[in-house]
């Protein structure tokens, strides 16, 4: 629990014929990290690479590509509940069960699934075309409305043998540009008609075929928007608008039908398509992992890392699957750098591992700080927020998330578990600090909250002293862990010079400062011992670190004083909540009708304070660990343990 | 009802507390907000993350608001009963305002660091936690300012509306307020270091420890300010009760 899980390096040998069965069993068990045999230095293990069934992998890749395309097409048509309710209470769609034992079955099933949705892509193409046509029709209707203002019969706009016509529109501001273009054209074989429509000008320009290039040039200007003139237009614009509107209605109806068809396909096929795609991915992983294996004529070899306590289970699995045709060599990990790190914490601590990982995963031979981190983090958070009312809300939100998305998503489950713990601790510590939405209870209901031990706003000095005591304990715990770690690894010099001196310097400094400030008096012997300890500690510090030893001293002082942020944040939560309550009281006092706005203001203000102070407490509780606590003993940098594990979201291996 | 000079000075103290810290927070939030806007123009899904970083430099304004409210409450302003408060009590409020208000400029440094946090987290989501911690580093100066302000108000008895503090003590406290408040500007340098620290950690995750050491060096000067402020408080006899 205080160190990462102890690992074994294992080498496995199996007969060729068990390859896929063993690979599948290891994949399902998910406890072995497979490493590349080619990179190992085991001389006796043959290194000739294993041949991978290329045809199978190629078929899987092609099918995955096709499935991706179909699923991506159908996903927008899938029913998705929206709003906060969908987040808190996600739809319970059970994953499709895994049904396949061999890759050829999966490939066959994928082909059948794709066959059953063969119309998806063509239907979607129809829909796309339909939407494009609707867009074109809408533009035509807009242009017909413009042409209607010119009063021209649309038949005259059709191509003719002796004339060339361009229709378009532009903003009124661009009129000088049109005039400039017309005068620059310098020909009398063109006729320009302009019709004003508010800020727009509709332009009809007709000329002889000789002026065609000039007219085409007009359409290339950015300030001129050309109206395309289909040959089917004739008669008055009003009649054509009606005809185009009718086409638009038909297209809209067709779009509705196509959308309904795709939605129904999505409803009936997306789950099974995702399941089969996932199954294909799992089989692809199983094929591809064998790139790391080696082989002789009849034997396949693989190497990996596994927890020492899981090694027997691995042996049992191999025995069962291969009918005893295997060998397994397990060797405890030494001091190699590449040993992967797997946390080894009990279930109730596991969700907090993410907070350690956010800083850095511990090295294999390093102390795992999570067991120390979790309780201290909760206490710091609870003291900083220090409001039982807010704690109730946080715990409730955590519980809702745990019951909702937390059931499906592991990281959500961990975060909601941490939220619940934070909320519960905040309820306890907030009660002791007398915070219930600030001073809401005594101010509005004349109720004194029970079990108050210390009120930050009334006893800041006491909380200041408590914060510094907590800081002293926390920092010394970090120094002690560093000392233990160095001692265990026989780095005695470092244990004394980096950690041990602080156990000498701190009491010596405390005695001398207390004497200097006149808080306490000590006998000359105690004072002399303190002076001797201080000089010895400082000497070791400066000999070890040189001039940088000065920064070690100021750094230590800064780390210690940094814990007063517990007081600062507790004061901020209570003070801002009190301010909101006072302002609400003032609003309510204006007029009896202002009672409701005052209540609304109070609720909104309290939620704002809850959000901003929770964020502050989360950040500063983390900071106290990452900087002040970890700085004393922890560096991290461990390599993540990545087991060969089948990740299933849409399928279940329960058969 | 006569309004004494002390009450006027208390109002000024509250104004300095909230005004200066609001300037600091405003600039800090502006810096990180600008980076956040740039990020969401390309990656709109990063809005939530960007909002968290943008909220970080707001805390200084909250500390300023807190001290202002405490001063106004102690002076009876909130109940409409601010009266003939002695001048020394008002000066203590000004000192408290200077401590928390000037230290509030640390939000500028925090904004610089948080801006780097936004940009780097947009590229590498795993940098979120580290970016937030680097940004939080620069808040220490504001916390020192808040601490000294609270100590001044509590130890002189003003927090409990006891205005018997003597004039020399009150003037001396202005020095303490200036010491910790002006030292709070060191957070700007720290913010610049933290900003580079975030970039360094994004590039090489194992650089976090050493980057934090560099960042902590600027904090030394804030500790000097805090020490001097505490020594002034001690020298004025506030710790002896």
XYZ file of C-alpha atoms in Angstrom, chain A residues 272-612:
341
model
C -24.924 -3.879 -32.827
C -22.616 -2.056 -35.257
C -20.649 -0.576 -32.381
C -20.514 -3.959 -30.698
C -19.136 -5.676 -33.767
C -16.663 -2.849 -34.370
C -15.445 -3.187 -30.781
C -15.156 -6.941 -31.192
C -13.110 -6.437 -34.365
C -10.842 -4.010 -32.495
C -10.309 -6.590 -29.758
C -9.339 -9.246 -32.274
C -7.041 -6.830 -34.063
C -5.292 -6.136 -30.730
C -4.917 -9.869 -30.219
C -3.284 -10.288 -33.622
C -1.088 -7.236 -33.291
C 0.207 -8.043 -29.814
C 1.868 -11.112 -31.275
C 4.314 -8.787 -33.053
C 6.012 -8.681 -29.653
C 6.335 -12.452 -29.468
C 9.196 -14.657 -30.627
C 9.144 -18.233 -31.840
C 11.139 -21.370 -32.493
C 9.839 -24.213 -34.614
C 7.051 -25.277 -32.283
C 7.145 -22.863 -29.386
C 5.945 -19.280 -29.077
C 7.607 -17.086 -26.454
C 6.387 -13.920 -24.866
C 7.611 -11.699 -22.096
C 5.903 -9.262 -19.771
C 5.350 -7.732 -16.365
C 2.783 -8.916 -13.859
C 2.068 -8.232 -10.190
C 3.772 -10.803 -8.007
C 0.464 -11.661 -6.384
C -1.135 -12.326 -9.807
C 1.593 -14.704 -11.008
C -0.073 -17.838 -9.657
C -3.318 -16.917 -11.366
C -1.395 -16.495 -14.611
C 0.108 -19.955 -14.192
C -3.353 -21.412 -13.502
C -4.715 -19.753 -16.613
C -1.903 -21.079 -18.811
C -2.264 -24.564 -17.359
C -5.979 -24.547 -18.025
C -5.790 -23.163 -21.561
C -2.776 -25.142 -22.830
C -3.515 -28.387 -21.122
C -0.197 -28.063 -19.274
C 1.838 -27.454 -22.460
C 3.551 -24.305 -21.265
C 6.408 -22.996 -19.206
C 6.488 -19.868 -17.065
C 9.594 -18.253 -15.622
C 8.947 -15.507 -13.092
C 11.604 -13.275 -11.588
C 11.030 -10.430 -9.130
C 11.780 -6.994 -10.594
C 15.112 -5.595 -9.537
C 16.198 -2.001 -9.696
C 15.699 -1.741 -13.452
C 14.449 1.614 -14.634
C 11.789 0.224 -16.903
C 9.666 -1.595 -14.309
C 6.108 -0.420 -14.909
C 4.252 1.012 -11.938
C 0.901 -0.306 -10.797
C -0.665 1.226 -7.707
C -1.384 -1.163 -4.891
C -3.999 0.622 -2.802
C -7.195 -0.709 -1.243
C -10.460 0.029 -3.070
C -11.428 3.028 -0.934
C -8.131 4.744 -1.797
C -8.039 3.896 -5.491
C -10.045 6.909 -6.725
C -7.467 9.224 -5.133
C -4.684 7.726 -7.248
C -5.719 10.083 -10.028
C -4.648 13.021 -7.845
C -1.191 11.505 -7.385
C -0.964 10.700 -11.094
C -1.877 14.293 -11.969
C 1.431 15.302 -10.388
C 3.434 12.255 -11.412
C 3.222 8.484 -11.021
C 5.621 7.183 -8.332
C 8.803 5.455 -9.386
C 8.871 1.675 -8.843
C 11.072 1.937 -5.755
C 9.521 5.155 -4.498
C 6.916 5.648 -1.751
C 3.381 5.921 -3.119
C 2.076 9.097 -1.449
C -1.616 8.311 -2.077
C -2.368 6.862 1.418
C -1.011 10.072 2.991
C -2.435 12.338 0.330
C -6.073 11.253 0.515
C -6.892 11.945 4.192
C -4.839 15.163 4.352
C -6.393 16.412 1.108
C -9.892 15.866 2.469
C -9.070 17.621 5.749
C -7.510 20.611 3.984
C -10.439 20.847 1.585
C -12.948 20.646 4.438
C -11.155 23.279 6.506
C -10.697 25.649 3.563
C -14.308 25.443 2.423
C -15.512 25.174 6.012
C -19.227 25.338 5.295
C -21.510 22.435 6.113
C -24.279 23.737 3.816
C -21.922 23.722 0.861
C -20.720 20.284 1.945
C -24.272 18.932 1.721
C -24.602 20.245 -1.848
C -21.196 18.863 -2.903
C -21.967 15.441 -1.407
C -25.379 15.420 -3.095
C -23.933 16.346 -6.499
C -21.240 13.689 -6.032
C -23.871 11.085 -5.183
C -25.996 11.983 -8.225
C -22.951 11.745 -10.487
C -21.977 8.451 -8.879
C -25.432 7.029 -9.495
C -25.637 8.473 -13.028
C -22.630 8.696 -15.341
C -20.402 7.161 -12.663
C -22.022 3.793 -13.266
C -20.633 3.687 -16.791
C -17.474 5.741 -16.765
C -14.640 4.790 -14.435
C -13.055 8.239 -14.293
C -16.475 9.780 -13.567
C -16.941 7.200 -10.803
C -13.596 8.128 -9.239
C -14.274 11.851 -9.429
C -17.759 11.521 -7.972
C -16.386 9.325 -5.162
C -13.841 12.052 -4.344
C -16.641 14.646 -4.464
C -18.747 12.633 -2.006
C -15.778 12.271 0.358
C -15.002 15.998 0.080
C -18.664 16.825 0.757
C -18.889 14.576 3.814
C -15.650 15.904 5.330
C -16.801 19.449 4.595
C -20.081 18.763 6.400
C -18.143 17.621 9.497
C -15.501 20.368 9.465
C -18.008 23.012 8.326
C -20.202 22.125 11.305
C -17.231 22.508 13.642
C -16.509 25.905 12.029
C -20.167 26.959 12.335
C -20.663 27.595 8.620
C -24.119 26.904 7.193
C -24.230 29.044 4.042
C -22.168 31.537 6.028
C -24.163 33.026 8.875
C -27.534 32.260 7.233
C -29.005 30.396 10.234
C -28.290 32.971 12.967
C -28.929 35.979 10.691
C -32.290 34.969 9.233
C -33.636 32.268 11.558
C -31.999 33.251 14.852
C -30.708 29.712 15.189
C -27.245 29.053 16.572
C -25.760 26.037 14.745
C -24.671 23.239 17.087
C -21.207 21.706 17.645
C -19.223 24.862 16.841
C -15.586 24.595 17.942
C -13.995 27.516 16.117
C -15.419 30.347 14.027
C -12.861 31.615 11.498
C -14.301 35.129 11.301
C -14.427 35.541 15.081
C -11.297 33.596 16.008
C -8.862 34.122 13.112
C -5.802 34.001 15.353
C -6.771 30.585 16.705
C -7.314 29.251 13.187
C -4.000 30.824 12.152
C -2.256 28.883 14.921
C -4.081 25.676 13.991
C -3.081 26.143 10.331
C 0.578 26.524 11.293
C 0.406 23.453 13.562
C -1.132 21.455 10.701
C 1.621 22.779 8.424
C 4.302 21.689 10.888
C 2.853 18.179 11.132
C 2.317 17.844 7.384
C 5.767 19.102 6.377
C 7.445 16.923 8.993
C 5.512 13.907 7.763
C 6.931 14.619 4.302
C 10.450 15.008 5.695
C 10.053 11.798 7.699
C 8.915 9.882 4.614
C 11.922 11.229 2.703
C 14.172 10.194 5.577
C 12.676 6.680 5.641
C 13.005 6.318 1.885
C 16.664 7.356 1.894
C 17.389 5.191 4.923
C 15.735 2.164 3.336
C 17.776 2.646 0.172
C 20.941 3.096 2.253
C 21.406 6.720 1.214
C 22.445 7.565 4.758
C 24.264 10.767 3.824
C 21.268 12.137 2.018
C 18.951 11.034 4.833
C 20.946 13.099 7.323
C 21.863 16.106 5.167
C 18.552 16.502 3.336
C 16.021 15.422 5.937
C 17.691 14.755 9.306
C 18.951 18.314 9.774
C 15.404 19.671 9.773
C 14.594 17.558 12.819
C 17.483 19.342 14.523
C 16.960 22.823 13.101
C 13.227 23.061 13.769
C 13.207 22.530 17.556
C 16.357 24.636 17.908
C 14.749 27.488 15.937
C 11.520 27.143 17.916
C 13.361 27.456 21.244
C 15.490 30.383 20.113
C 12.590 32.288 18.519
C 10.301 31.727 21.504
C 13.058 33.041 23.763
C 13.761 35.997 21.416
C 10.110 37.066 21.202
C 9.677 36.585 24.934
C 6.911 34.012 24.643
C 8.800 31.478 26.784
C 11.976 31.305 28.841
C 14.366 28.371 28.856
C 17.231 27.324 31.075
C 20.765 28.178 29.823
C 21.452 24.469 29.140
C 18.452 24.188 26.829
C 19.402 27.428 25.100
C 23.000 26.298 24.618
C 21.880 22.964 23.216
C 19.505 24.787 20.862
C 22.336 27.079 19.698
C 24.595 24.072 19.130
C 21.880 22.235 17.181
C 21.144 25.316 15.088
C 24.822 25.871 14.225
C 25.332 22.188 13.393
C 22.201 22.090 11.235
C 23.139 25.271 9.380
C 26.684 24.041 8.826
C 25.486 20.785 7.296
C 22.924 22.677 5.218
C 25.456 25.120 3.749
C 28.162 22.505 3.263
C 25.674 20.295 1.435
C 23.987 22.995 -0.685
C 26.530 25.824 -0.799
C 25.013 29.324 -1.031
C 21.750 27.725 -2.192
C 21.331 26.606 1.410
C 19.952 30.075 2.076
C 17.095 29.360 -0.313
C 16.511 26.047 1.475
C 15.923 28.047 4.653
C 13.611 30.609 3.060
C 11.931 27.820 1.119
C 11.240 25.904 4.313
C 9.865 29.038 5.966
C 7.738 29.764 2.895
C 6.412 26.208 2.830
C 5.444 26.438 6.479
C 3.773 29.843 6.194
C 2.030 28.663 3.053
C -0.335 26.649 5.247
C -1.971 29.888 6.407
C -3.906 29.611 3.142
C -6.144 27.253 5.127
C -7.110 30.265 7.253
C -7.306 32.567 4.217
C -9.695 30.346 2.307
C -11.826 29.564 5.366
C -12.140 33.308 5.982
C -12.940 33.963 2.336
C -15.741 31.366 2.245
C -17.354 32.607 5.454
C -16.775 36.291 4.664
C -18.219 36.218 1.150
C -21.201 34.107 2.281
C -21.809 36.610 5.085
C -21.598 39.501 2.582
C -24.204 37.819 0.377
C -26.474 37.348 3.391
C -26.046 40.992 4.469
C -26.829 42.251 0.946
C -29.876 39.949 0.756
C -31.051 41.349 4.088
C -30.624 44.902 2.758
C -32.611 44.106 -0.397
C -35.406 42.519 1.634
C -35.517 45.558 3.943
C -36.330 47.945 1.058
C -39.954 46.795 0.650
C -41.967 43.655 1.506
C -42.259 42.984 -2.262
C -38.458 42.781 -2.451
C -38.444 39.620 -0.360
C -38.549 37.325 -3.396
C -35.726 39.145 -5.273
C -33.746 39.037 -2.016
C -34.241 35.273 -1.725
C -33.274 34.792 -5.389
C -30.197 36.978 -4.904
C -29.245 34.987 -1.816
C -29.572 31.645 -3.634
C -27.627 32.856 -6.699
C -24.951 34.445 -4.520
C -24.526 31.346 -2.387
C -24.170 29.177 -5.500
C -21.577 31.591 -6.906
C -19.663 31.449 -3.631
C -19.964 27.660 -3.551
C -18.522 27.391 -7.079
C -15.669 29.834 -6.662
